PDB file of C-alpha atoms and ligand atoms in Angstrom:
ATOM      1  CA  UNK A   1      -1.770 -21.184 -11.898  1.00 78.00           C
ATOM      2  CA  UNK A   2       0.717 -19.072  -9.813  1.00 92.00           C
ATOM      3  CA  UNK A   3      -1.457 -16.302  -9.249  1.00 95.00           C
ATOM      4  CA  UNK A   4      -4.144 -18.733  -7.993  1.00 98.00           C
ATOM      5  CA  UNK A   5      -1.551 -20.780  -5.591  1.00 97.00           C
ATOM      6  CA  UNK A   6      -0.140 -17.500  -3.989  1.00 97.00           C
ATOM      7  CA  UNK A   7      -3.608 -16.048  -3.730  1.00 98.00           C
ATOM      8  CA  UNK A   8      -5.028 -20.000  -2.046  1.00 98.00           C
ATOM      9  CA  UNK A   9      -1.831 -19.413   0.093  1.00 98.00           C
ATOM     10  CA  UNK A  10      -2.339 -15.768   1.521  1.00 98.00           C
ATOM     11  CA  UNK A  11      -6.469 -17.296   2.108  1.00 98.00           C
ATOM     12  CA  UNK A  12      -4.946 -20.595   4.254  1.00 98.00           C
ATOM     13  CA  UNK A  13      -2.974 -18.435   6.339  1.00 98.00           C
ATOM     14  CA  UNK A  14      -6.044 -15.889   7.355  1.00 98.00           C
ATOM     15  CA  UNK A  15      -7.933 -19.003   8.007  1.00 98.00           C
ATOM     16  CA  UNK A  16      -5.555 -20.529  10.194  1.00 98.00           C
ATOM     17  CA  UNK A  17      -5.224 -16.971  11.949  1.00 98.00           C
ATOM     18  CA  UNK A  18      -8.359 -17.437  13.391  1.00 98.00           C
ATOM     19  CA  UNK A  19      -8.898 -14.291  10.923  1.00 98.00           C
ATOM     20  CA  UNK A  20     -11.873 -15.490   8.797  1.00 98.00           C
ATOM     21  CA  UNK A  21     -13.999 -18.046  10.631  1.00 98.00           C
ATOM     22  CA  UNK A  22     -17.196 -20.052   8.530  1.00 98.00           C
ATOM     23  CA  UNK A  23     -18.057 -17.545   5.247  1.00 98.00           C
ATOM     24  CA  UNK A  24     -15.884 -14.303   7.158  1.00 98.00           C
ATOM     25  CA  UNK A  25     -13.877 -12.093   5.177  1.00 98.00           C
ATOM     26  CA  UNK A  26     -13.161 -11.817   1.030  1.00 98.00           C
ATOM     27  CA  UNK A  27     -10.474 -10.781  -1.419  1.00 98.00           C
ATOM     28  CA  UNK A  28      -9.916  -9.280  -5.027  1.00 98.00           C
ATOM     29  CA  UNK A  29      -6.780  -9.418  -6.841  1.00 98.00           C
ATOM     30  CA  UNK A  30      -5.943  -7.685 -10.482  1.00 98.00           C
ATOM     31  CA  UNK A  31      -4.753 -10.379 -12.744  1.00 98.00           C
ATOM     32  CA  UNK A  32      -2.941  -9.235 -15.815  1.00 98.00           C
ATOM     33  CA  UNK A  33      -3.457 -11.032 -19.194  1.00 98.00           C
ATOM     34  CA  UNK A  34      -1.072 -13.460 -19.036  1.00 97.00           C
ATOM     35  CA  UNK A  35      -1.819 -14.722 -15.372  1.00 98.00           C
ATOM     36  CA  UNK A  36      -5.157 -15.441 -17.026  1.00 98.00           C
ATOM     37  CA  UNK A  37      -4.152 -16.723 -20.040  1.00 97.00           C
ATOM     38  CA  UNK A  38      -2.784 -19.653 -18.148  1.00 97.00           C
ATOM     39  CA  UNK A  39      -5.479 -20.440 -16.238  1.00 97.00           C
ATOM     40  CA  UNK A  40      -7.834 -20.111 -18.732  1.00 97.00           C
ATOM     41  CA  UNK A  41      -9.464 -18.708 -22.221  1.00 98.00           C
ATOM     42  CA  UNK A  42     -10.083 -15.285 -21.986  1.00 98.00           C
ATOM     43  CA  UNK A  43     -12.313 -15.582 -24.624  1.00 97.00           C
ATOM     44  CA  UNK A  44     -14.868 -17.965 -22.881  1.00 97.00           C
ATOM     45  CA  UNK A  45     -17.283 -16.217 -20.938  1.00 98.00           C
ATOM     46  CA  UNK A  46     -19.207 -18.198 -19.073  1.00 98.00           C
ATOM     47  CA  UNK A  47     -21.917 -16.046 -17.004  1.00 98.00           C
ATOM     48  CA  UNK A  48     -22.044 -12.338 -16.241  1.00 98.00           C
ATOM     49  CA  UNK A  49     -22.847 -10.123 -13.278  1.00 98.00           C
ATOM     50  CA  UNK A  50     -24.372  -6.519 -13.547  1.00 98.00           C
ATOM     51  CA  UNK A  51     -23.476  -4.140 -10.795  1.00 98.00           C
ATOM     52  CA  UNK A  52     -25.452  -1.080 -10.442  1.00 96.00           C
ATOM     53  CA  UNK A  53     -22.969   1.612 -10.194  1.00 96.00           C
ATOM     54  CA  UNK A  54     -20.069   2.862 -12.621  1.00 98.00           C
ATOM     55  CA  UNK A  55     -17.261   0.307 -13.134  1.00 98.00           C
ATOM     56  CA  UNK A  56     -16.035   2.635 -16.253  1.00 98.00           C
ATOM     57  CA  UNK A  57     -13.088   3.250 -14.407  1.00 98.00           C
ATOM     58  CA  UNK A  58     -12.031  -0.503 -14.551  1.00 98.00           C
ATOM     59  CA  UNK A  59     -12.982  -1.835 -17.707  1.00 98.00           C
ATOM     60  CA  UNK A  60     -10.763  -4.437 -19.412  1.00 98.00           C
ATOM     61  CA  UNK A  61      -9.090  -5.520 -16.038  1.00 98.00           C
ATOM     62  CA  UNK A  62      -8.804  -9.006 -14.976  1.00 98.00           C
ATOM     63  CA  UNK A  63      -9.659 -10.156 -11.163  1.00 99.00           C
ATOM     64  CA  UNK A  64      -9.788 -12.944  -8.821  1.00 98.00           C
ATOM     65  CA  UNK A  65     -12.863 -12.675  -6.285  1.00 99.00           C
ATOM     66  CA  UNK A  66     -13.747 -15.025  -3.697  1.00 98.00           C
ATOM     67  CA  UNK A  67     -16.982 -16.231  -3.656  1.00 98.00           C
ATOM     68  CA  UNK A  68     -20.286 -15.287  -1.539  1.00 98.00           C
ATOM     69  CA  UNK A  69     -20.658 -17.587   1.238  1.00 98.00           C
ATOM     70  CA  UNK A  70     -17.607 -19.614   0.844  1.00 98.00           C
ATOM     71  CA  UNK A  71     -15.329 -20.438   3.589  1.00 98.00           C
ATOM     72  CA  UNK A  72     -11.690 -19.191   3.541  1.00 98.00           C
ATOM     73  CA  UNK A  73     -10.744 -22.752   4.973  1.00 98.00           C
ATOM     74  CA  UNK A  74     -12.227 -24.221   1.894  1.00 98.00           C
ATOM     75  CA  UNK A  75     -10.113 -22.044  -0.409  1.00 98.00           C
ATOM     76  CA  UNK A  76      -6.674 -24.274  -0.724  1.00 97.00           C
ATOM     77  CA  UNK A  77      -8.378 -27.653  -1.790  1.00 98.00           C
ATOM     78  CA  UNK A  78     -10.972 -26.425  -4.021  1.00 98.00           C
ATOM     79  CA  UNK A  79     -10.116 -22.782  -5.544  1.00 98.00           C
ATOM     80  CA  UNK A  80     -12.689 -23.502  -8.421  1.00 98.00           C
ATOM     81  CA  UNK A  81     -15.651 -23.792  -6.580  1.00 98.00           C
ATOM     82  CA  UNK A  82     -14.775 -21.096  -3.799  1.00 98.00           C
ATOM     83  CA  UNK A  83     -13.263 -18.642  -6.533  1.00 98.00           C
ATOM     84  CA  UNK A  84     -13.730 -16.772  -9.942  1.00 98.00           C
ATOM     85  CA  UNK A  85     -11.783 -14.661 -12.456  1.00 98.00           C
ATOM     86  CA  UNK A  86     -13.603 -12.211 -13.923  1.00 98.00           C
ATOM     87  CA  UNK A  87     -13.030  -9.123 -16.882  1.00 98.00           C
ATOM     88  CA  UNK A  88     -14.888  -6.327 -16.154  1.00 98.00           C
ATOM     89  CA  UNK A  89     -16.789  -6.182 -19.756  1.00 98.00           C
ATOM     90  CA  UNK A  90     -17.927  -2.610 -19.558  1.00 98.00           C
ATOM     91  CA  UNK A  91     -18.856  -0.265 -17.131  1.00 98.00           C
ATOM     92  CA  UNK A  92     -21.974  -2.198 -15.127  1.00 98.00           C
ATOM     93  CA  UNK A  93     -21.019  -5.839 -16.219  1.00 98.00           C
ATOM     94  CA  UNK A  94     -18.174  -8.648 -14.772  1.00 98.00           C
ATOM     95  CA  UNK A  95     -18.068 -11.503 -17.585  1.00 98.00           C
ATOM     96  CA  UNK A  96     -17.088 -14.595 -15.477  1.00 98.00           C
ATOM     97  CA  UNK A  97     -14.263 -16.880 -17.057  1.00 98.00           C
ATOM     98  CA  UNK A  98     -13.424 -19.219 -14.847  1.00 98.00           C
ATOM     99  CA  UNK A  99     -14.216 -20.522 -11.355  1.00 98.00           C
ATOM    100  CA  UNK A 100     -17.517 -20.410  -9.764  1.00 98.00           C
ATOM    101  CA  UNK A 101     -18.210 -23.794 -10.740  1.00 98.00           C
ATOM    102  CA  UNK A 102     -21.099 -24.874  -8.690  1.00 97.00           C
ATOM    103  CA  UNK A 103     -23.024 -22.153  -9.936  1.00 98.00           C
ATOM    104  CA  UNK A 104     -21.735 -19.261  -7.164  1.00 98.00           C
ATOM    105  CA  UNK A 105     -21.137 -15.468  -7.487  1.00 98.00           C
ATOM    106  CA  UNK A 106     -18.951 -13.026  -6.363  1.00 98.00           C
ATOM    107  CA  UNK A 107     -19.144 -12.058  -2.734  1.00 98.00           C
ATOM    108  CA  UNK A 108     -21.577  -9.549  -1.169  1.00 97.00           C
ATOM    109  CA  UNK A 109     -18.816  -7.364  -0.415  1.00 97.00           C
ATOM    110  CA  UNK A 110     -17.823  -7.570  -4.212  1.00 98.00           C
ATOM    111  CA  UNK A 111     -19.128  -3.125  -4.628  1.00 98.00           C
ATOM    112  CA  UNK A 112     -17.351  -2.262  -1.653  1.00 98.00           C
ATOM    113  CA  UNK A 113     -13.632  -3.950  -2.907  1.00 98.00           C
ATOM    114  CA  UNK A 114     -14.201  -2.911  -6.768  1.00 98.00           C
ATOM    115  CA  UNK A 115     -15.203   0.740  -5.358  1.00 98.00           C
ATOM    116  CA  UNK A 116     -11.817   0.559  -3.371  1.00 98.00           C
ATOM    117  CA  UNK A 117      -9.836  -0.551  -6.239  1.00 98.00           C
ATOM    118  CA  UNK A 118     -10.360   2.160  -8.322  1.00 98.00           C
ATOM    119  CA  UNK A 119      -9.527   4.590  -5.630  1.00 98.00           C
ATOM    120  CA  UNK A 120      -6.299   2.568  -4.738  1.00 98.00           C
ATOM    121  CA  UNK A 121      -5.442   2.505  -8.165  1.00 98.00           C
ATOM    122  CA  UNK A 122      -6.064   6.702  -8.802  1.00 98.00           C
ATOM    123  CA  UNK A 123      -3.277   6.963  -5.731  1.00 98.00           C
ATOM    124  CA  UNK A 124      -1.129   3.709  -6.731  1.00 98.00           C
ATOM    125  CA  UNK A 125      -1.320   2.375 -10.512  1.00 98.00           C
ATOM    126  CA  UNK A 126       0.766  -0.746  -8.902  1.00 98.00           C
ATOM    127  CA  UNK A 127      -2.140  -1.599  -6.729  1.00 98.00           C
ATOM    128  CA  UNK A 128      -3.473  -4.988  -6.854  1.00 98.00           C
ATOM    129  CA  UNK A 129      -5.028  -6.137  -4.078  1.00 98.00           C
ATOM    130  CA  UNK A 130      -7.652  -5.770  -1.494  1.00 99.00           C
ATOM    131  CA  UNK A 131      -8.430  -8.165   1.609  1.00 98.00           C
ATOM    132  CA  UNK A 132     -11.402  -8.349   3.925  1.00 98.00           C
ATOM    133  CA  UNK A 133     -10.433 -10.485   7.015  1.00 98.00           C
ATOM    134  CA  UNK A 134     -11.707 -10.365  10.953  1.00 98.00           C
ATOM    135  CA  UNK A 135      -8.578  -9.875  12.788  1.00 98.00           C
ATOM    136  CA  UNK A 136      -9.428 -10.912  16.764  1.00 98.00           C
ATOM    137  CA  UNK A 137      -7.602  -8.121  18.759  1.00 98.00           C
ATOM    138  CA  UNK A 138      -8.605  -5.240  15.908  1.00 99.00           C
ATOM    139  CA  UNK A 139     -12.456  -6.119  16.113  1.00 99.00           C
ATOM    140  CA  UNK A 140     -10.900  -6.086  20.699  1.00 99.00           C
ATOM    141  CA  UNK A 141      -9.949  -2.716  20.044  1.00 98.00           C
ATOM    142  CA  UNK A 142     -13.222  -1.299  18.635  1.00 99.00           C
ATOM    143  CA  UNK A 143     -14.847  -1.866  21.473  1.00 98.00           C
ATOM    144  CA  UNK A 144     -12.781  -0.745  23.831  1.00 98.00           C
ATOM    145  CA  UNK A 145     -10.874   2.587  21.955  1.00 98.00           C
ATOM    146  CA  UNK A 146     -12.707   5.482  20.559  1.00 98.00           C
ATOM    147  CA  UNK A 147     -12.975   5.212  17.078  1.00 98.00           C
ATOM    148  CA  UNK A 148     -11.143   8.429  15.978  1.00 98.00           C
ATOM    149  CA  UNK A 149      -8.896   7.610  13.318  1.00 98.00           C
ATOM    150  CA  UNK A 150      -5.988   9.938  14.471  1.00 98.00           C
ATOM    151  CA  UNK A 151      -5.847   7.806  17.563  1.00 98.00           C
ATOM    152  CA  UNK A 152      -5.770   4.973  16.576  1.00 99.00           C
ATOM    153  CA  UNK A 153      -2.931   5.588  14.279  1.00 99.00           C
ATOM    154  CA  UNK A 154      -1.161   7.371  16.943  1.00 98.00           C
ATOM    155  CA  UNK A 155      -1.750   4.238  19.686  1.00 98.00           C
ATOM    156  CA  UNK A 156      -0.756   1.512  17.268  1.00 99.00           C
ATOM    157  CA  UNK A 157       2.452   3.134  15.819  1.00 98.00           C
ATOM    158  CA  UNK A 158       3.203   3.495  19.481  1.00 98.00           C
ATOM    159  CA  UNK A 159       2.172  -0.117  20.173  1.00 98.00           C
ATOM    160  CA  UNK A 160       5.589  -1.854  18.546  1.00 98.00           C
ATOM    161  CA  UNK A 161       8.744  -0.075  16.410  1.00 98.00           C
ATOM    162  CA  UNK A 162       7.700  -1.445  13.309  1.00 98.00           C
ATOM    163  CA  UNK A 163       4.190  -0.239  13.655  1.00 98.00           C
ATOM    164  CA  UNK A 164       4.709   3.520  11.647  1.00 98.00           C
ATOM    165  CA  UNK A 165       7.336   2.077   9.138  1.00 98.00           C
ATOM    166  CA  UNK A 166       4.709  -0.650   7.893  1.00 98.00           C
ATOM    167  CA  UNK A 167       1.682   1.989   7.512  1.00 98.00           C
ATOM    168  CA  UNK A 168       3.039   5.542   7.649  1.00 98.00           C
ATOM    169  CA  UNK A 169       0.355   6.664   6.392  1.00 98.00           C
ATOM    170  CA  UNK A 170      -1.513   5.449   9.413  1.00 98.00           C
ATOM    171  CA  UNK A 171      -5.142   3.568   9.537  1.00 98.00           C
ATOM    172  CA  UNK A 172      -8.870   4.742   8.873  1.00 99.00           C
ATOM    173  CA  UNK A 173     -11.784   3.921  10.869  1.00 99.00           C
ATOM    174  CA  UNK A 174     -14.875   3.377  10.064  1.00 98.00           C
ATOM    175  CA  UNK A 175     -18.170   3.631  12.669  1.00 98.00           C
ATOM    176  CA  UNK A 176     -20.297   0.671  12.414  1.00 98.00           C
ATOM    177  CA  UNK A 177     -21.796   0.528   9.132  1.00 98.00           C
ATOM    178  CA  UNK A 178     -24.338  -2.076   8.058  1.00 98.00           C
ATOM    179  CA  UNK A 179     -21.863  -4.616   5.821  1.00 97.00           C
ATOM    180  CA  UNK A 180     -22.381  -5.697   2.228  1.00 94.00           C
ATOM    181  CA  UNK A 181     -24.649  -2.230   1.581  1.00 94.00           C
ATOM    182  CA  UNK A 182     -24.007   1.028  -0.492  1.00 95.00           C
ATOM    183  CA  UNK A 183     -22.905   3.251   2.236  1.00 97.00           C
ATOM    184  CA  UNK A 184     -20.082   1.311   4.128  1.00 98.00           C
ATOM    185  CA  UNK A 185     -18.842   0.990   0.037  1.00 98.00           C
ATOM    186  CA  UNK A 186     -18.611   4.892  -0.801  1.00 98.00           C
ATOM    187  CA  UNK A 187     -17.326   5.400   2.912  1.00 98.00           C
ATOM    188  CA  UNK A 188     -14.678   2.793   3.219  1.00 98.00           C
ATOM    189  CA  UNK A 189     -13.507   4.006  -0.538  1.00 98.00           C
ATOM    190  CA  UNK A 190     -13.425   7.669   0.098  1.00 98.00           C
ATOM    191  CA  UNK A 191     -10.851   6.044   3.187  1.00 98.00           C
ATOM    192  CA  UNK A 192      -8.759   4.409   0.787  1.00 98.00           C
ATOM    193  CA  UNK A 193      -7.760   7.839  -0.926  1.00 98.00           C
ATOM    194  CA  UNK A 194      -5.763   8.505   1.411  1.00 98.00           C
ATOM    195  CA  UNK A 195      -4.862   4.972   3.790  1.00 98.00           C
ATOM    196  CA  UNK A 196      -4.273   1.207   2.407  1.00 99.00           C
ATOM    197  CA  UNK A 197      -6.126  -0.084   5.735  1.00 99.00           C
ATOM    198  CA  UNK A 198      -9.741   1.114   7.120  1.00 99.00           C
ATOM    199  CA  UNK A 199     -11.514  -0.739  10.561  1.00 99.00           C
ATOM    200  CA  UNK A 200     -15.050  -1.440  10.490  1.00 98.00           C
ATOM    201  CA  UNK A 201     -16.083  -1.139  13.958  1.00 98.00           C
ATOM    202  CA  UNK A 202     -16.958  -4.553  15.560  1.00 98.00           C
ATOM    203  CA  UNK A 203     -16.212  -5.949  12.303  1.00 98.00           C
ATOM    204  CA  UNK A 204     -12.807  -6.173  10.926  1.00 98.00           C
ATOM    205  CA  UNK A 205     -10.365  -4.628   8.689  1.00 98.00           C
ATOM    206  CA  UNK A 206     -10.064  -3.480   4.531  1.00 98.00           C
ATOM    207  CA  UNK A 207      -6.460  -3.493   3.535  1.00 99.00           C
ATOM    208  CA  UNK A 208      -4.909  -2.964   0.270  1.00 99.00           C
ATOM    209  CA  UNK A 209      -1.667  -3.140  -1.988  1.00 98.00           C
ATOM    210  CA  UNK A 210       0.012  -4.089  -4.646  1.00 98.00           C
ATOM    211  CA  UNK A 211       1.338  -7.897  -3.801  1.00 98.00           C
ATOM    212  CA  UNK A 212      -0.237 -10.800  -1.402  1.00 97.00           C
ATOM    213  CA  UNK A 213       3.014 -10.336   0.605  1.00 97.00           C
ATOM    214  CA  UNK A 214       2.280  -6.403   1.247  1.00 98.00           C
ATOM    215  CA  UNK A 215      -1.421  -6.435   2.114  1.00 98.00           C
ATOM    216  CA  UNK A 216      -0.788 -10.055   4.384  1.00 98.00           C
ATOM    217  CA  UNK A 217       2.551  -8.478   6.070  1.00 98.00           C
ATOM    218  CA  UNK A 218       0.190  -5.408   6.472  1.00 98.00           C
ATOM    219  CA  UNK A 219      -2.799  -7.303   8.182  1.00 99.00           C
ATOM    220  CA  UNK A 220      -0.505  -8.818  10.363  1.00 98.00           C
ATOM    221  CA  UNK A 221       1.139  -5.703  11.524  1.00 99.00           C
ATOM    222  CA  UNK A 222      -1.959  -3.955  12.463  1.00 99.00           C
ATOM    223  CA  UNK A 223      -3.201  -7.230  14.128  1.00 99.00           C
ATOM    224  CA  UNK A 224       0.109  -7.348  16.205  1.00 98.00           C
ATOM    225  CA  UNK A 225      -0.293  -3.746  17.137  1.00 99.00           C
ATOM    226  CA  UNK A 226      -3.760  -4.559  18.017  1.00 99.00           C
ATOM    227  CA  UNK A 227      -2.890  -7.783  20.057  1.00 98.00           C
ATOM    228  CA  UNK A 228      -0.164  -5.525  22.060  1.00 98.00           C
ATOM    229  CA  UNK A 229      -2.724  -3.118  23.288  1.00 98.00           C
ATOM    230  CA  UNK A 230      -5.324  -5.737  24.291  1.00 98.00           C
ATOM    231  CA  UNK A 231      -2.815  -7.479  26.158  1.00 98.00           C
ATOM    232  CA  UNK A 232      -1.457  -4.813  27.936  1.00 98.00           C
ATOM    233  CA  UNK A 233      -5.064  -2.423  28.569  1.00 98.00           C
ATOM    234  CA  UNK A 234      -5.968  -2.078  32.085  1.00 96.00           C
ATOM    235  CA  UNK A 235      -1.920  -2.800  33.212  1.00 98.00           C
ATOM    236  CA  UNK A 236      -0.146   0.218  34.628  1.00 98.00           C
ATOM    237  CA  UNK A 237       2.537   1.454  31.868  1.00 96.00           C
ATOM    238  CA  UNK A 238       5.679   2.358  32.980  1.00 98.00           C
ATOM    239  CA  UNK A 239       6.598   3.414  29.432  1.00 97.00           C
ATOM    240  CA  UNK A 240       6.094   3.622  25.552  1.00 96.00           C
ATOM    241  CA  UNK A 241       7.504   4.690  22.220  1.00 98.00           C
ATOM    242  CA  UNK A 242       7.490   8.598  22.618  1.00 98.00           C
ATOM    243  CA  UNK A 243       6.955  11.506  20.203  1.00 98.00           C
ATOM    244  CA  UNK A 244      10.432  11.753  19.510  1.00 98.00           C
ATOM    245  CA  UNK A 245      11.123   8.264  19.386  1.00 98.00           C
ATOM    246  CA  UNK A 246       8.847   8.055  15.444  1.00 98.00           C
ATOM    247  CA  UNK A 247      10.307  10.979  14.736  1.00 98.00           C
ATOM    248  CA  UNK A 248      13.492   9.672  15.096  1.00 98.00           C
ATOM    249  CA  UNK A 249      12.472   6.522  13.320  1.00 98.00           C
ATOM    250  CA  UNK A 250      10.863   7.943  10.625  1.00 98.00           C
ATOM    251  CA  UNK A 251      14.212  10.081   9.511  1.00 98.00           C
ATOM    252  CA  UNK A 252      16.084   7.172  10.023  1.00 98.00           C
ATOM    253  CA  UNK A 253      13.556   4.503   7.917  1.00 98.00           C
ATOM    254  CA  UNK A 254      12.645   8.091   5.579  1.00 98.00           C
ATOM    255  CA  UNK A 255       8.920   7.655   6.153  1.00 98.00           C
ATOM    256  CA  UNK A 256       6.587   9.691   4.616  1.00 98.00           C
ATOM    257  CA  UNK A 257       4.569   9.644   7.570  1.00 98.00           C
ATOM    258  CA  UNK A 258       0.600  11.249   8.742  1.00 98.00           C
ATOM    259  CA  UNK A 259       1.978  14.667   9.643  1.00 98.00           C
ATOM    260  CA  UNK A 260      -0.900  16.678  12.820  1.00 97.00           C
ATOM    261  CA  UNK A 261      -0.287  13.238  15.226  1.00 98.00           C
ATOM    262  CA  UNK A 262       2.566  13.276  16.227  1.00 97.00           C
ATOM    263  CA  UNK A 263       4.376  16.480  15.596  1.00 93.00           C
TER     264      UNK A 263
HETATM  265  O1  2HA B 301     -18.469 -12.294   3.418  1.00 90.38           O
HETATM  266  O2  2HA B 301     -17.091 -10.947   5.997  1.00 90.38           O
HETATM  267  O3  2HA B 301     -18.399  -8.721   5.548  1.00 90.38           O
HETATM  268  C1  2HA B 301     -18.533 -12.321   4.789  1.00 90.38           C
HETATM  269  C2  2HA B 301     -18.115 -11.040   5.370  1.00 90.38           C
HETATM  270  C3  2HA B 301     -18.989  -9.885   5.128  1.00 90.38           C
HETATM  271 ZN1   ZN B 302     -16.716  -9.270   7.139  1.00 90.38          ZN
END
């Protein structure tokens, strides 16, 4: 039940965040085999869910999704109810295996993290992971910054040193985008080609990698960044983190950082 405890852990910690209020946010996690096989019999299928679109690219892997409509804060006391493991059984079907239990499904965001896992995984075969949350001072920051993804990268790394060493490869954003649809899927996944974090405007954040400690430690960084700028918009600034300065940081930490920023 590891896999489960670290995952009930990482779900606690959001809540307690103030990051995923009531039924807010969801996560997916890649199980292998033998994290399964101790949770459960692989060969037991006890429902199934049919997606429309291709899932070819995932068949025969194991996850962990969180359930539609259940809380975050719920997560830690009664994983079975408020989460499922699931094998993608061919290319439009999940074949649940465990979890669920009071009858439950996989949450309305489940296209949208499955379509980022397979481009995650095309750019990462270690990744695992993706989490949904509502991070206060991000969902701040899209309505009060332009929603150019250049600039935000750019502003955040510039928010806090360890800003461009956590996400070199800077942060997407996303316009406001009806949620749980088709079209913030395809968009937020054509992000994740190229970034492990994307902001929905006055919504939250996607963010992605391969263990619970990246993709939290991630979350938290951007959240940080976020919480700096809030906290200091509308003051006069006498000074920042220059040009030079994450250039200078980035040959000293040998990031392979967004080049057309900063230089
Ligand atoms: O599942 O956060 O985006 C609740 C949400 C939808
Ligand atoms: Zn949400």
């Amino acid at each position: 039940m590891k896999a489960i405890e670290e995952i009930t852990e990482i779900l606690d910690l959001l809540y307690k965040h103030d990051w995923d209020e009531r039924n807010g946010g969801n996560l997916s996690y890649i199980l292998k085999e033998e994290e399964v096989k101790e949770i459960c019999d692989i060969n037991n299928e006890i429902r199934e869910f049919k997606y429309d679109f291709d899932l070819s690219y995932l068949v025969g892997k194991y996850f962990l999704i969180t359930g539609t409509g259940k809380y975050f804060k719920n997560c830690l006391k009664d994983p079975e109810n408020n989460l499922g493991i699931m094998k993608v059984k061919d290319a439009h079907t999940l074949s649940l295996l465990w979890g669920y239990n009071d009858g439950g499904r996989p949450t309305s965001e489940a296209p949208t993290h499955l379509k980022c896992h397979i481009e995650r995984l095309k750019v990462d075969s270690e990744h695992r992971l993706v989490i949904h949350s509502h991070p206060t001072n991000v969902i701040c920051m899209t309505h009060v910054h332009d929603l150019d993804s250049n600039h935000w990268t750019e502003d955040l790394w510039k928010m806090q040193t360890e800003s461009i060493v956590v996400f070199p490869e800077g942060i997407a954003v996303l316009p406001w985008i009806l949620c749980g649809g088709e079209q913030i899927g395809i968009e937020t996944a054509a992000k994740m080609q190229e970034y492990r974090a994307v902001v929905w405007a006055q919504h939250g954040l996607f963010a992605t990698g391969r263990t619970p400690d990246e993709v939290y430690g991630l979350i938290e960084t951007i959240e940080k960044a976020a919480q700096i700028y809030m906290m200091t918009l509308g003051y006069k600034h006498y000074q920042s983190i220059t040009n030079e300065n994450l250039i200078e940081l980035a040959k000293a930490f040998n990031l392979n950082y967004r080049h057309g920023i900063i230089d």
